[in-house]
mmCIF file of C-alpha atoms in Angstrom:
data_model
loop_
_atom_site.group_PDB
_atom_site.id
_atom_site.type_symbol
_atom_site.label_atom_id
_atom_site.label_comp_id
_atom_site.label_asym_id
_atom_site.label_seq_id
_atom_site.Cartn_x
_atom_site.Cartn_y
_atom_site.Cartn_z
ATOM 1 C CA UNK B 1241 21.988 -9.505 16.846
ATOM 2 C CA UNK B 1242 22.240 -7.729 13.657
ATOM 3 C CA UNK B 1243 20.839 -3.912 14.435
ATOM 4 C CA UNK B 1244 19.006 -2.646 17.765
ATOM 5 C CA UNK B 1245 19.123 1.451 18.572
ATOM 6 C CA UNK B 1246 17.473 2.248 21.834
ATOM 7 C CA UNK B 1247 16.440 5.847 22.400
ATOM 8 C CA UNK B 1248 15.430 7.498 25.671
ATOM 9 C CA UNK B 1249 12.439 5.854 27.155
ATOM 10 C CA UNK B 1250 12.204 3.184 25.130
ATOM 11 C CA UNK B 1251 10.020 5.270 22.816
ATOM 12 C CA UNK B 1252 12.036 4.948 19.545
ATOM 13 C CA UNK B 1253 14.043 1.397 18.355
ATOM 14 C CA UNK B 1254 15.269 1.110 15.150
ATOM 15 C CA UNK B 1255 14.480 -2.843 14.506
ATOM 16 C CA UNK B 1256 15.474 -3.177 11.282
ATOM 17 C CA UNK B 1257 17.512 -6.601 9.814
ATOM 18 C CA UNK B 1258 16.887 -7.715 13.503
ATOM 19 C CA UNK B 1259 17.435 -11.740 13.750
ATOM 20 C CA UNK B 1260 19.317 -12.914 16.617
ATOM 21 C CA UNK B 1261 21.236 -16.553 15.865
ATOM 22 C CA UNK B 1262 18.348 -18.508 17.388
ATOM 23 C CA UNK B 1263 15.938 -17.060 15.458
ATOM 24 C CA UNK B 1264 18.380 -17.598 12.293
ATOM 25 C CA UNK B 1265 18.593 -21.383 13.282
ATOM 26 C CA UNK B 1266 14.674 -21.486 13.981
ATOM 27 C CA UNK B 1267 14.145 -20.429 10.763
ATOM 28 C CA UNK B 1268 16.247 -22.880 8.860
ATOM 29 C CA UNK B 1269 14.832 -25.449 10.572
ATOM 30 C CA UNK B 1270 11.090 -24.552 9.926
ATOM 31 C CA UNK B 1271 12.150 -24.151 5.769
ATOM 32 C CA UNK B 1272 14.196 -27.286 6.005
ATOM 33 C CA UNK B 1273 10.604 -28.821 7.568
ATOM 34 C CA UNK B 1274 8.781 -26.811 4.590
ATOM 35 C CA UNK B 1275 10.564 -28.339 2.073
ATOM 36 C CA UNK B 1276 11.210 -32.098 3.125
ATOM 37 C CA UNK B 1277 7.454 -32.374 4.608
ATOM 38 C CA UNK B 1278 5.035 -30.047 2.997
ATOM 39 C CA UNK B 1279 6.848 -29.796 -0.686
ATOM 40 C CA UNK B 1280 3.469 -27.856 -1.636
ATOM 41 C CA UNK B 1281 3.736 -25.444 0.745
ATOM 42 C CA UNK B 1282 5.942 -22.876 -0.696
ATOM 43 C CA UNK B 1283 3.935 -23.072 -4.033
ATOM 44 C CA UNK B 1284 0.759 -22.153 -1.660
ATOM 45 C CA UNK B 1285 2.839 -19.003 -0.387
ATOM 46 C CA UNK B 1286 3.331 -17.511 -3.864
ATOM 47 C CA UNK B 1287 -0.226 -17.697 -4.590
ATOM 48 C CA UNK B 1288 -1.003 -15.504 -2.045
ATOM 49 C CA UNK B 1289 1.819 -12.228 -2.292
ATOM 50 C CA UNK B 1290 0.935 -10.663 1.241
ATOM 51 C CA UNK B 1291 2.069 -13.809 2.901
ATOM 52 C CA UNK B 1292 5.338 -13.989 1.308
ATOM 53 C CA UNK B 1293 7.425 -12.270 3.990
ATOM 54 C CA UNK B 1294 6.038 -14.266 6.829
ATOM 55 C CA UNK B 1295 8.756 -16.584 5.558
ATOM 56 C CA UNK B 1296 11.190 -14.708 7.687
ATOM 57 C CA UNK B 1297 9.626 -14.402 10.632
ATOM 58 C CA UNK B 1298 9.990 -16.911 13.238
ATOM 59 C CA UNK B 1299 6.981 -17.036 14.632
ATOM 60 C CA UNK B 1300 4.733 -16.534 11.849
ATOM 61 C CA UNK B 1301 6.602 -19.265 10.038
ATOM 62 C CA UNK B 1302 5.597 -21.419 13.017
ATOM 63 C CA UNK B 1303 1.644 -20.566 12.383
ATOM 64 C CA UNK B 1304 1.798 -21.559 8.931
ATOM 65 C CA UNK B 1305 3.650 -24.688 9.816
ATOM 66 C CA UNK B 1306 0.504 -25.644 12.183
ATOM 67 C CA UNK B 1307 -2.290 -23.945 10.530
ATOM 68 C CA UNK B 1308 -0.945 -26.216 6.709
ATOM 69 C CA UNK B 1309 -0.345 -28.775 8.873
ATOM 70 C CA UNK B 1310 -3.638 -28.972 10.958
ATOM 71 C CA UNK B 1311 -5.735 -27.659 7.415
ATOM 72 C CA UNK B 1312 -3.970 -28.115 4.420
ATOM 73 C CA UNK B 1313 -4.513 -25.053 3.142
ATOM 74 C CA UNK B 1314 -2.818 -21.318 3.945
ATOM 75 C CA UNK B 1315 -5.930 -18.611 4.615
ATOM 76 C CA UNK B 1316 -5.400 -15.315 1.821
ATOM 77 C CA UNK B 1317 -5.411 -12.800 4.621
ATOM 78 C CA UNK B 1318 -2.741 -12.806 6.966
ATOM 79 C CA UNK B 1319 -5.470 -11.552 9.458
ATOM 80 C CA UNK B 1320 -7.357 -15.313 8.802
ATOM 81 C CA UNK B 1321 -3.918 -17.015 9.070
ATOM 82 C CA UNK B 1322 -3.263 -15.288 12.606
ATOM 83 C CA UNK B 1323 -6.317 -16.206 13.731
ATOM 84 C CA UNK B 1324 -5.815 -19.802 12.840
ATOM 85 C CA UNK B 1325 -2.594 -19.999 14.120
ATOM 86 C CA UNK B 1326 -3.330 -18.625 17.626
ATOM 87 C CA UNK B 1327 -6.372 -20.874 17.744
ATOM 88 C CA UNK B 1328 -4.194 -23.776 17.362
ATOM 89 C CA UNK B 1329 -1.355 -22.767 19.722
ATOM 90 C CA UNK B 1330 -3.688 -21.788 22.384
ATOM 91 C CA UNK B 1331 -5.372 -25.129 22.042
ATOM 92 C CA UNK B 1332 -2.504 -26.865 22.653
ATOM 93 C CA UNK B 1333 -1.248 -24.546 25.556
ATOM 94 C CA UNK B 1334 -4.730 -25.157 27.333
ATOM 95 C CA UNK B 1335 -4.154 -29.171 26.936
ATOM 96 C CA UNK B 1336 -0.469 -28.966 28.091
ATOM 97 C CA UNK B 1337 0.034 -30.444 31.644
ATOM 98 C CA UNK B 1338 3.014 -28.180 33.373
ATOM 99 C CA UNK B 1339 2.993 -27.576 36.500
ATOM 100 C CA UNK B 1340 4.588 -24.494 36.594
ATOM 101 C CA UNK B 1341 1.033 -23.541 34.583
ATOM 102 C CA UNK B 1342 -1.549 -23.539 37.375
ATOM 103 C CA UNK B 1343 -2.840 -19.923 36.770
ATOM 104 C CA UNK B 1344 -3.339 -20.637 33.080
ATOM 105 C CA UNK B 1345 -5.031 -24.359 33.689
ATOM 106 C CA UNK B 1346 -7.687 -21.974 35.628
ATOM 107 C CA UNK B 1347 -8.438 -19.704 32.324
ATOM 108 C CA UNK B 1348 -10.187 -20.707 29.491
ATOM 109 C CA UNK B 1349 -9.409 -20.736 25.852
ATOM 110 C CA UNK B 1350 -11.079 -17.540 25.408
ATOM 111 C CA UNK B 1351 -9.984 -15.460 28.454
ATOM 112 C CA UNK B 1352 -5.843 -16.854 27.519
ATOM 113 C CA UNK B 1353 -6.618 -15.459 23.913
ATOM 114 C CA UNK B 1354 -8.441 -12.133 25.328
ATOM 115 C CA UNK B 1355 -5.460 -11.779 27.739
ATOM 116 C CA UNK B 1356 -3.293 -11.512 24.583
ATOM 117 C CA UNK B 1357 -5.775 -9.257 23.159
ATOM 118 C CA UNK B 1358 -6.377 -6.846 26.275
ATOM 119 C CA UNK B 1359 -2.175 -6.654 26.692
ATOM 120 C CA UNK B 1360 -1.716 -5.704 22.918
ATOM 121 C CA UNK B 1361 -4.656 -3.100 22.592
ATOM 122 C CA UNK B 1362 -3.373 -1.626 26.037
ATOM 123 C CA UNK B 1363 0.270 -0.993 24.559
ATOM 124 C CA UNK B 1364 -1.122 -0.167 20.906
ATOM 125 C CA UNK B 1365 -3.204 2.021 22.064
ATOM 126 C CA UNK B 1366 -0.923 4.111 24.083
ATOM 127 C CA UNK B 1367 2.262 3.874 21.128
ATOM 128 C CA UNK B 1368 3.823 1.038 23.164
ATOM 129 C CA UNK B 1369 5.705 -0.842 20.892
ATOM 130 C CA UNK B 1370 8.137 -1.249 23.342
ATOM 131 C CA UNK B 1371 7.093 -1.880 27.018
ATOM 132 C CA UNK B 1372 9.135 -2.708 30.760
ATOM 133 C CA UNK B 1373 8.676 -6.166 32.051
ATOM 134 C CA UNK B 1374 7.003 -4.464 34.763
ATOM 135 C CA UNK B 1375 4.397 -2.854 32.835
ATOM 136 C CA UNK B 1376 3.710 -5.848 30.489
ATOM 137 C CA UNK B 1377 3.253 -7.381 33.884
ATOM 138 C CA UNK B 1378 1.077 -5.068 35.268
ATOM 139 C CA UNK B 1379 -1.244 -5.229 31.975
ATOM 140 C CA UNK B 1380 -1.481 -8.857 32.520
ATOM 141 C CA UNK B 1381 -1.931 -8.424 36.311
ATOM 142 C CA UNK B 1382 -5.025 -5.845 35.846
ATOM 143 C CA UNK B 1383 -6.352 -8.631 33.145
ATOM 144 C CA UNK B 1384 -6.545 -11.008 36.169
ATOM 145 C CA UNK B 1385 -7.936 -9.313 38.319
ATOM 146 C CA UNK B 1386 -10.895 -8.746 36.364
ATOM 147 C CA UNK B 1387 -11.172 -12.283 35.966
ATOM 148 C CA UNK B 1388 -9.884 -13.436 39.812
ATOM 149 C CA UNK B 1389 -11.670 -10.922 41.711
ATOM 150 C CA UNK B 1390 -11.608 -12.693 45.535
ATOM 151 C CA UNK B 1391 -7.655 -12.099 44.894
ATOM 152 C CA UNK B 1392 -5.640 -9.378 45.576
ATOM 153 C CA UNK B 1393 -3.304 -6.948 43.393
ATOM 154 C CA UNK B 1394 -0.215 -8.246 45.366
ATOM 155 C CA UNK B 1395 -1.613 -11.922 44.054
ATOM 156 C CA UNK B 1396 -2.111 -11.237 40.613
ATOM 157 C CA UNK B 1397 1.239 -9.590 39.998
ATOM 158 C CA UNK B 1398 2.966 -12.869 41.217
ATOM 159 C CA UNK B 1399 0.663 -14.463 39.266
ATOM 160 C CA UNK B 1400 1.716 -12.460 36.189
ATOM 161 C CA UNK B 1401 5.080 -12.989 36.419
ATOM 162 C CA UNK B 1402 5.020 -16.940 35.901
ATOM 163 C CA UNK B 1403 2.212 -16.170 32.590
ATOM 164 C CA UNK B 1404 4.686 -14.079 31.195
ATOM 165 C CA UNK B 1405 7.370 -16.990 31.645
ATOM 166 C CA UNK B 1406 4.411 -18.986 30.249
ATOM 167 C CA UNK B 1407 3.627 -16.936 27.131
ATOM 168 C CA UNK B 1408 7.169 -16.838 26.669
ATOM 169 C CA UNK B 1409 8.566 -20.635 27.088
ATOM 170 C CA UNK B 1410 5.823 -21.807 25.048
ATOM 171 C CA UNK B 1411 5.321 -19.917 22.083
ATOM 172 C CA UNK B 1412 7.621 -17.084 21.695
ATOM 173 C CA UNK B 1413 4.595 -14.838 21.669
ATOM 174 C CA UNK B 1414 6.634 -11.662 23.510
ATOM 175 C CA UNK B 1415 9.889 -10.903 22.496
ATOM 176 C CA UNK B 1416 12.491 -9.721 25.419
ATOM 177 C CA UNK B 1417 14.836 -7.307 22.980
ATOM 178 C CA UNK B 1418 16.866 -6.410 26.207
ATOM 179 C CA UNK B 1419 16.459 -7.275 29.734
ATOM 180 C CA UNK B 1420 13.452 -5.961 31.163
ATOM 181 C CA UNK B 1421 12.299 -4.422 27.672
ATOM 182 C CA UNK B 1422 9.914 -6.809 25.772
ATOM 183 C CA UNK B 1423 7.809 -6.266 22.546
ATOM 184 C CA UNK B 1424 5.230 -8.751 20.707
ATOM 185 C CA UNK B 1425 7.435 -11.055 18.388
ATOM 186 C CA UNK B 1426 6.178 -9.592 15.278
ATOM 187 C CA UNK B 1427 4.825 -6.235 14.329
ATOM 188 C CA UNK B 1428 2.069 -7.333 12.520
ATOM 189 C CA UNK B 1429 0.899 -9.478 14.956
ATOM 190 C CA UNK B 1430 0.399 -7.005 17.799
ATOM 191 C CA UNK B 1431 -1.581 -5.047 15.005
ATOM 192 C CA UNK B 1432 -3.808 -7.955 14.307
ATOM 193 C CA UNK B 1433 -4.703 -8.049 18.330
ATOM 194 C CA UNK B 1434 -5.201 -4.497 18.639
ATOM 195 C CA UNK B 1435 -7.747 -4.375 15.542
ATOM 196 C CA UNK B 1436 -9.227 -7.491 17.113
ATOM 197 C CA UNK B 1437 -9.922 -5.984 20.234
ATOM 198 C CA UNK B 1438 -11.053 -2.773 18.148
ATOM 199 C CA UNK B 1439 -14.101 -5.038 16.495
ATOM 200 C CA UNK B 1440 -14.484 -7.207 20.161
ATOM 201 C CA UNK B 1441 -15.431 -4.251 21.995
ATOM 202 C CA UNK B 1442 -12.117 -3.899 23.926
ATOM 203 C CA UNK B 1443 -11.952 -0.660 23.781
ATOM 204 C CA UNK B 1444 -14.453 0.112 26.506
ATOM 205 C CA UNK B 1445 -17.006 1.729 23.290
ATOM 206 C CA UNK B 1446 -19.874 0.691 21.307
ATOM 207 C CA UNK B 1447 -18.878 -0.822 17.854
ATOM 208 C CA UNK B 1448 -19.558 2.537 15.864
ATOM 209 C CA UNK B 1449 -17.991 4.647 18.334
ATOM 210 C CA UNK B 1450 -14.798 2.662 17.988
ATOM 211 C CA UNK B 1451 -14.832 3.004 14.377
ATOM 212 C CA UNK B 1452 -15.750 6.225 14.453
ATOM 213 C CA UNK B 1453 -12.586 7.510 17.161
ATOM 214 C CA UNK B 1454 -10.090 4.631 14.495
ATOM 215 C CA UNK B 1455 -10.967 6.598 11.093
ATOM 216 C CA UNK B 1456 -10.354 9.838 13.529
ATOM 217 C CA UNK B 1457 -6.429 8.202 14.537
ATOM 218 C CA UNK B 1458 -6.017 8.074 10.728
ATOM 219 C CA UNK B 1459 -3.815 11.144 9.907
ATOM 220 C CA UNK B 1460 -1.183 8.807 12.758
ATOM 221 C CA UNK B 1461 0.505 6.092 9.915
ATOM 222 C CA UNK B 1462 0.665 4.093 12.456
ATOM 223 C CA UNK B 1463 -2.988 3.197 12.500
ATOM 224 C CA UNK B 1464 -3.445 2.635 9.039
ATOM 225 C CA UNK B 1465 -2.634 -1.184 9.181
ATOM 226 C CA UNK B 1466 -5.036 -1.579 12.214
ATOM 227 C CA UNK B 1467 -8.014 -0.191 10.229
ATOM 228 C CA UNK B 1468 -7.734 -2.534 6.623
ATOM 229 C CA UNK B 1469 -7.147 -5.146 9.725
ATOM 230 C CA UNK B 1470 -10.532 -4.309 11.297
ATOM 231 C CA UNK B 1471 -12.011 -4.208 7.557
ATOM 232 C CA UNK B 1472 -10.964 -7.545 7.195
ATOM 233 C CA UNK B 1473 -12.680 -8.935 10.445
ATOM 234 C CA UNK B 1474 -16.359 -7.005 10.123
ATOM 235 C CA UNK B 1475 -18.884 -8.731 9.470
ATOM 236 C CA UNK B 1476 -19.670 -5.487 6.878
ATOM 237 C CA UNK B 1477 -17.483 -2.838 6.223
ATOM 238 C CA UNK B 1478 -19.755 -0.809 4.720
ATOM 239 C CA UNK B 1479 -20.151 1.947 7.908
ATOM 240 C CA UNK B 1480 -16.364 1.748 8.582
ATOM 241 C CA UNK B 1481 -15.505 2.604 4.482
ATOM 242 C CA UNK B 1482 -17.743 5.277 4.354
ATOM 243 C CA UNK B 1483 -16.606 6.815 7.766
ATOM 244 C CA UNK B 1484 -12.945 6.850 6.216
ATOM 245 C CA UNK B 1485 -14.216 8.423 2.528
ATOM 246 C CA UNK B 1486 -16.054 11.550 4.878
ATOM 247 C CA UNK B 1487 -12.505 11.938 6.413
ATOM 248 C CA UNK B 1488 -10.419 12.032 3.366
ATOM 249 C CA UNK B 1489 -12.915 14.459 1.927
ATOM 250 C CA UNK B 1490 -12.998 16.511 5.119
ATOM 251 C CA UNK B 1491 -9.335 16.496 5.006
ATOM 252 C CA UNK B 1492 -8.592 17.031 1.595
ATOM 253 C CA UNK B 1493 -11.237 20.248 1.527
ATOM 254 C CA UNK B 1494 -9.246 21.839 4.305
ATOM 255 C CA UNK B 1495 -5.870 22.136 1.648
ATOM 256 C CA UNK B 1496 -6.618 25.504 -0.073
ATOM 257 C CA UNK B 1497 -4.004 25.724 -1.792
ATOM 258 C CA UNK B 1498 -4.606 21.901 -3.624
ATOM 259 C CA UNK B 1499 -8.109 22.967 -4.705
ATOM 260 C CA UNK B 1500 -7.079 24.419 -8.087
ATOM 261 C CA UNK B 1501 -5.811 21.218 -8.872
ATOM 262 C CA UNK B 1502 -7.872 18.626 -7.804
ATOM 263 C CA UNK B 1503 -10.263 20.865 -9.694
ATOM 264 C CA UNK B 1504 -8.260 20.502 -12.721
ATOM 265 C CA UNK B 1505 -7.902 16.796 -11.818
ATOM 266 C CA UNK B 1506 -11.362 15.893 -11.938
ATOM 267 C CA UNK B 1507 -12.118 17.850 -15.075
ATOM 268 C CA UNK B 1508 -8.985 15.808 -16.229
ATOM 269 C CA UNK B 1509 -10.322 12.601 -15.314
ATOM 270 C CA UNK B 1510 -13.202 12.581 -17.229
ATOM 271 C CA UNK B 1511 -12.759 14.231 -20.280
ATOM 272 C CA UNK B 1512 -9.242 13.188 -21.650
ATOM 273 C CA UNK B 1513 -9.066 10.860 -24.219
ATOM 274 C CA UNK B 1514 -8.073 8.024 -22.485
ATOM 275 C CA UNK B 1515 -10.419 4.927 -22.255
ATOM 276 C CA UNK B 1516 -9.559 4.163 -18.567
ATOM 277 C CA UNK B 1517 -11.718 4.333 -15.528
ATOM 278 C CA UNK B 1518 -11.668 8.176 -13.614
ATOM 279 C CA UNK B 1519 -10.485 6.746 -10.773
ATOM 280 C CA UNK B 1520 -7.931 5.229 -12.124
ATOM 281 C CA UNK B 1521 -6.713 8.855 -14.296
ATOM 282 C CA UNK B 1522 -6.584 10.491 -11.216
ATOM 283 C CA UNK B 1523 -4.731 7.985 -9.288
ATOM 284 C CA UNK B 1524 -2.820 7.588 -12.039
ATOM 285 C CA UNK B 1525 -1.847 11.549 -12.072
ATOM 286 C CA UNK B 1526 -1.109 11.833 -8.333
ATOM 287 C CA UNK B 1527 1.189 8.614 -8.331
ATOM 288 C CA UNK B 1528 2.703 10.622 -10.737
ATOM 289 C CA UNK B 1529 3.733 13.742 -9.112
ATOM 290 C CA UNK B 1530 4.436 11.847 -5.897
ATOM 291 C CA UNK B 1531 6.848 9.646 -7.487
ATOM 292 C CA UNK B 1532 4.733 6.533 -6.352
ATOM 293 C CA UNK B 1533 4.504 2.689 -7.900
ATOM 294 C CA UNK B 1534 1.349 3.015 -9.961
ATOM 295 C CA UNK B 1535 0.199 0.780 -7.459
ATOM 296 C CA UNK B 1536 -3.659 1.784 -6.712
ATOM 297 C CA UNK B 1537 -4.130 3.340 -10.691
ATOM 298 C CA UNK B 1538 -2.835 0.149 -12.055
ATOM 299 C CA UNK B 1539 -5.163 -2.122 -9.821
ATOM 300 C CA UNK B 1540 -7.951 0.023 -10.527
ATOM 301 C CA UNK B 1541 -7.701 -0.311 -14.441
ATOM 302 C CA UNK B 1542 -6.367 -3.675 -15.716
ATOM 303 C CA UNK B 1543 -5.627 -1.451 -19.523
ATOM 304 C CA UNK B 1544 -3.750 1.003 -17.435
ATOM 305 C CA UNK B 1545 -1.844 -1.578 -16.068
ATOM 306 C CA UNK B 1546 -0.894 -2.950 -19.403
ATOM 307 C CA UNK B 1547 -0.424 0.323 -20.947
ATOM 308 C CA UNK B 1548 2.443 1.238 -18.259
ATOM 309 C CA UNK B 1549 4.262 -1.992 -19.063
ATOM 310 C CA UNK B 1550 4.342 -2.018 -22.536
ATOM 311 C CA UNK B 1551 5.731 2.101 -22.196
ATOM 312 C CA UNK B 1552 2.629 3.492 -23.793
ATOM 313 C CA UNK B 1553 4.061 7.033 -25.778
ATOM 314 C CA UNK B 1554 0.403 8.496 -24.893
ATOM 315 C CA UNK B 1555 0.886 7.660 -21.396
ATOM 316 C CA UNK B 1556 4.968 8.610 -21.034
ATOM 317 C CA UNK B 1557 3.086 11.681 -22.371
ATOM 318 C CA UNK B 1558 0.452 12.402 -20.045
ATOM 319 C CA UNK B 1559 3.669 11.409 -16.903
ATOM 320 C CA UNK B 1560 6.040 14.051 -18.784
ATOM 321 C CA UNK B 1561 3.393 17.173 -18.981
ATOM 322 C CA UNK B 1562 2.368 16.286 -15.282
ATOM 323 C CA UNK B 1563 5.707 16.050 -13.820
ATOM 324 C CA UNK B 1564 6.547 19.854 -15.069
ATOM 325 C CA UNK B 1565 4.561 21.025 -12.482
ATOM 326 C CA UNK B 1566 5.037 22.413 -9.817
ATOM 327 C CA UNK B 1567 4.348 21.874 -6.234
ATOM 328 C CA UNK B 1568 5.853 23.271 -2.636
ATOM 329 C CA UNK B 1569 6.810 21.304 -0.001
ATOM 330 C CA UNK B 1570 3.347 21.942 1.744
ATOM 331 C CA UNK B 1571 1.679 21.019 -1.053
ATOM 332 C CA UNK B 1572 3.266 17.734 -1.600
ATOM 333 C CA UNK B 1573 2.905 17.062 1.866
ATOM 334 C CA UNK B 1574 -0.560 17.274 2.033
ATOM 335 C CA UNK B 1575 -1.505 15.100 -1.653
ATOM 336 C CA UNK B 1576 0.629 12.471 0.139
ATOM 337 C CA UNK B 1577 -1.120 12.529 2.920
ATOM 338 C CA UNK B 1578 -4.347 12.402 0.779
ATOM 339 C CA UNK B 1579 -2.605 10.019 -0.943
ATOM 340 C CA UNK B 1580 -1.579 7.492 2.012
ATOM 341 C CA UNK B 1581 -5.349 7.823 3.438
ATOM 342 C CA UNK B 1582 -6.741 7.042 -0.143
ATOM 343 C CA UNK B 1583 -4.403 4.146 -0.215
ATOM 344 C CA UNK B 1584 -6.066 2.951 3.463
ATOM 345 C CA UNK B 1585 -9.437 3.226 1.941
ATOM 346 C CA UNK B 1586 -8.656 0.770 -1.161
ATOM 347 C CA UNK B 1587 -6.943 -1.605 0.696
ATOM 348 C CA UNK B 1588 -9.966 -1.681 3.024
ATOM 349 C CA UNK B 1589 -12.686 -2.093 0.504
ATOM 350 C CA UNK B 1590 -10.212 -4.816 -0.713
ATOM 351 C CA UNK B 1591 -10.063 -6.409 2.480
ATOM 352 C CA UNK B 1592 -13.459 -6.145 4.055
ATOM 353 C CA UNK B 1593 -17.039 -7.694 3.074
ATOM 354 C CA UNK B 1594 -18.407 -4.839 1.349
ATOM 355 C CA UNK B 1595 -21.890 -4.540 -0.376
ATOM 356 C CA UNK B 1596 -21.840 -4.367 -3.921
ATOM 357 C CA UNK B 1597 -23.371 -0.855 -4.459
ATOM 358 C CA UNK B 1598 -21.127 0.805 -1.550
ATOM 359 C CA UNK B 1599 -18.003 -0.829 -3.459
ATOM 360 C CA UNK B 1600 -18.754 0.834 -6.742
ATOM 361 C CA UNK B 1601 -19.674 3.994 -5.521
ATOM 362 C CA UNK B 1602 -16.453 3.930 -3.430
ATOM 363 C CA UNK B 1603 -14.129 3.026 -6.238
ATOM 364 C CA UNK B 1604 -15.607 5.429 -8.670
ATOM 365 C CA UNK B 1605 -15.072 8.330 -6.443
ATOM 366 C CA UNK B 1606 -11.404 7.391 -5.084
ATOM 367 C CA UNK B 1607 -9.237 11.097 -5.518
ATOM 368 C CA UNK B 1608 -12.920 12.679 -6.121
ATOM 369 C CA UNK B 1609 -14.276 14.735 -3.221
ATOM 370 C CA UNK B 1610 -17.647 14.605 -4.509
ATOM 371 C CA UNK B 1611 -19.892 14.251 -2.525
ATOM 372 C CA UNK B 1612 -22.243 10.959 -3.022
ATOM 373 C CA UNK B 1613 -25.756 9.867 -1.978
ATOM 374 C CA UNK B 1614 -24.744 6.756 0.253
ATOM 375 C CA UNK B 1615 -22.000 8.562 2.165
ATOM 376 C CA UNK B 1616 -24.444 11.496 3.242
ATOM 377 C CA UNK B 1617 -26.964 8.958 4.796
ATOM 378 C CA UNK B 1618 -23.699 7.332 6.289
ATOM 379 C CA UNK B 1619 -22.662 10.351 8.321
ATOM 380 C CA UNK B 1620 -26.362 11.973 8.673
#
């Protein structure tokens, strides 16, 4: 074990460069497989750059291995390449014959993967990255009983115990960090469950209410991966893009104190004599100030982009006059919180199935509070 901190009540764990020796010989095996088997494969992984890291992780080098093997192919969103990989392993956990399994031979396909789903919406939910064997037990427990109801709670807590030994001997699925303490396996995988059960109805709310209390969890970072998640799985994201522009505005219109500024940053935008996009100037000027990659300006306008890397003296310029001013703590606090939210919003309409019109309108008014015809009939 390389680094694990545990803090009172297993609230806070610092689980960074964690990879125990199994995992380290796991992994070796799975790229010695990669290599000598599937020789394509790790060309398929560069093309798409948000898959890259799964190469590191254990079990999310395991659903590539079935979903290329199975397919052929690697899915581009590592939301479509979760879902592909749990289909498969759950298929072939329903078709395996232990006998130690008798409580999972009675569930179907769909209730094992909506046990998964139930169990990592219930810990998201409440900030449980971290849970006791006896509560991830009791989550699972309460999951059967909904589904066994002629048996008791005393039943279904036995019962839990051997699916957890299930979950666990099988797939790797839960992670026990120390004994009694377990967490999913990977991060992003408990995220992809909870914004599942956000767009399955998990969450005890109609589909617009649910999206309606997510874009209100939005000032917590920790939700920010969970809604470009659920953007990736609607059907339309329209609604759910146009809930999160309201709230940025909202937000952003609250900061007194930044209102001089993002005055001066829209008059900016579209009256210098630059031949970018606005949205792209004013990205541009708060990745600036904030120190940031020009990650979202860059994207946004392709001649930006190629501007910045051949060290453009108009736009070394424009970084020079704008980093001479000055801002206080509070002030930079709250544009990177604009910022970060902003940053949700692109990577959504990036993710998601988004109409035409709503996608323009959207990208033409990213870092403008101004307000637009489609995102009044939105929140009317």
């Amino acid at each position: 074990m390389l680094n694990v901190t545990i803090e009172s009540q297993f609230q806070k764990i610092s689980i960074d460069n964690y990879i125990n020796i199994d995992e380290q010989k796991q992994i070796g095996r799975q790229r010695i497989w990669f290599r000598t088997q599937q020789p394509q494969l790790p060309v398929k992984i560069q093309e798409h750059e948000s898959l890259k890291q799964i190469i590191s992780q254990p079990l999310l080098l395991t659903f590539l291995r079935v979903v290329f093997a199975e397919t052929g192919e690697i899915p581009p969103q590592r939301s479509q390449l979760y879902h592909a990989g749990l289909q498969i392993l759950l298929k072939r956990w329903h078709s395996s014959k232990d006998a130690k399994d008798e409580i999972l031979a009675s569930l179907s396909l769909k209730q094992k993967e909506d046990l998964l789903t139930y169990v990592a919406w219930m810990t998201f939910a409440q900030g449980e990255y971290f849970f006791k064997q006896q509560q991830l037990e009791q989550y699972i427990s309460d999951y059967l009983q909904k589904i066994f109801t002629n048996q008791n709670e005393t039943e279904t807590r036995e019962q839990a115990k051997q699916v957890l030994q299930s979950i666990q001997a099988h797939y790797g699925l839960f992670t026990e960090w120390t004994p009694g303490i377990y967490a999913f396996s990977v991060l992003s995988f408990h995220e992809y469950l909870a914004a599942k059960a956000i767009v399955e109805g998990y969450t005890a709310q109609g589909l617009e209410q649910a999206l309606k209390h997510l874009v209100e969890q939005l000032t917590e970072s920790r939700w920010h991966q969970i809604c470009t998640l659920v953007a990736s799985m609607l059907p339309n994201t329209d609604y759910l893009l146009l809930l999160l522009k309201h709230k940025i505005d909202t937000l952003i219109e609250s900061q007194a104190t930044l209102q001089p500024f993002l005055s001066w940053l829209e008059h900016q935008s579209m009256n210098i004599n630059f031949a970018y996009k606005p949205a792209a100037i004013r990205a541009f000027y708060i990745e600036c100030i904030l120190g940031r990659d020009f990650e979202i300006s860059g994207t946004l306008d392709s001649q930006l982009s190629r501007d910045l890397e051949a060290d453009s003296p108009k736009l070394n310029s424009a970084i020079n006059n704008i980093q001479r001013c000055r801002f206080s703590d509070r002030q930079k606090l709250a544009l990177q919180q604009y910022y970060e939210l902003s940053k949700v919003l692109f990577d959504s309409i990036d993710a998601g199935c988004v109409t035409c019109s709503v996608r323009d309108e959207l990208e033409q008014n990213l870092f403008s509070s101004e307000k637009n015809t489609l995102l009044l009939e939105a929140i009317a």
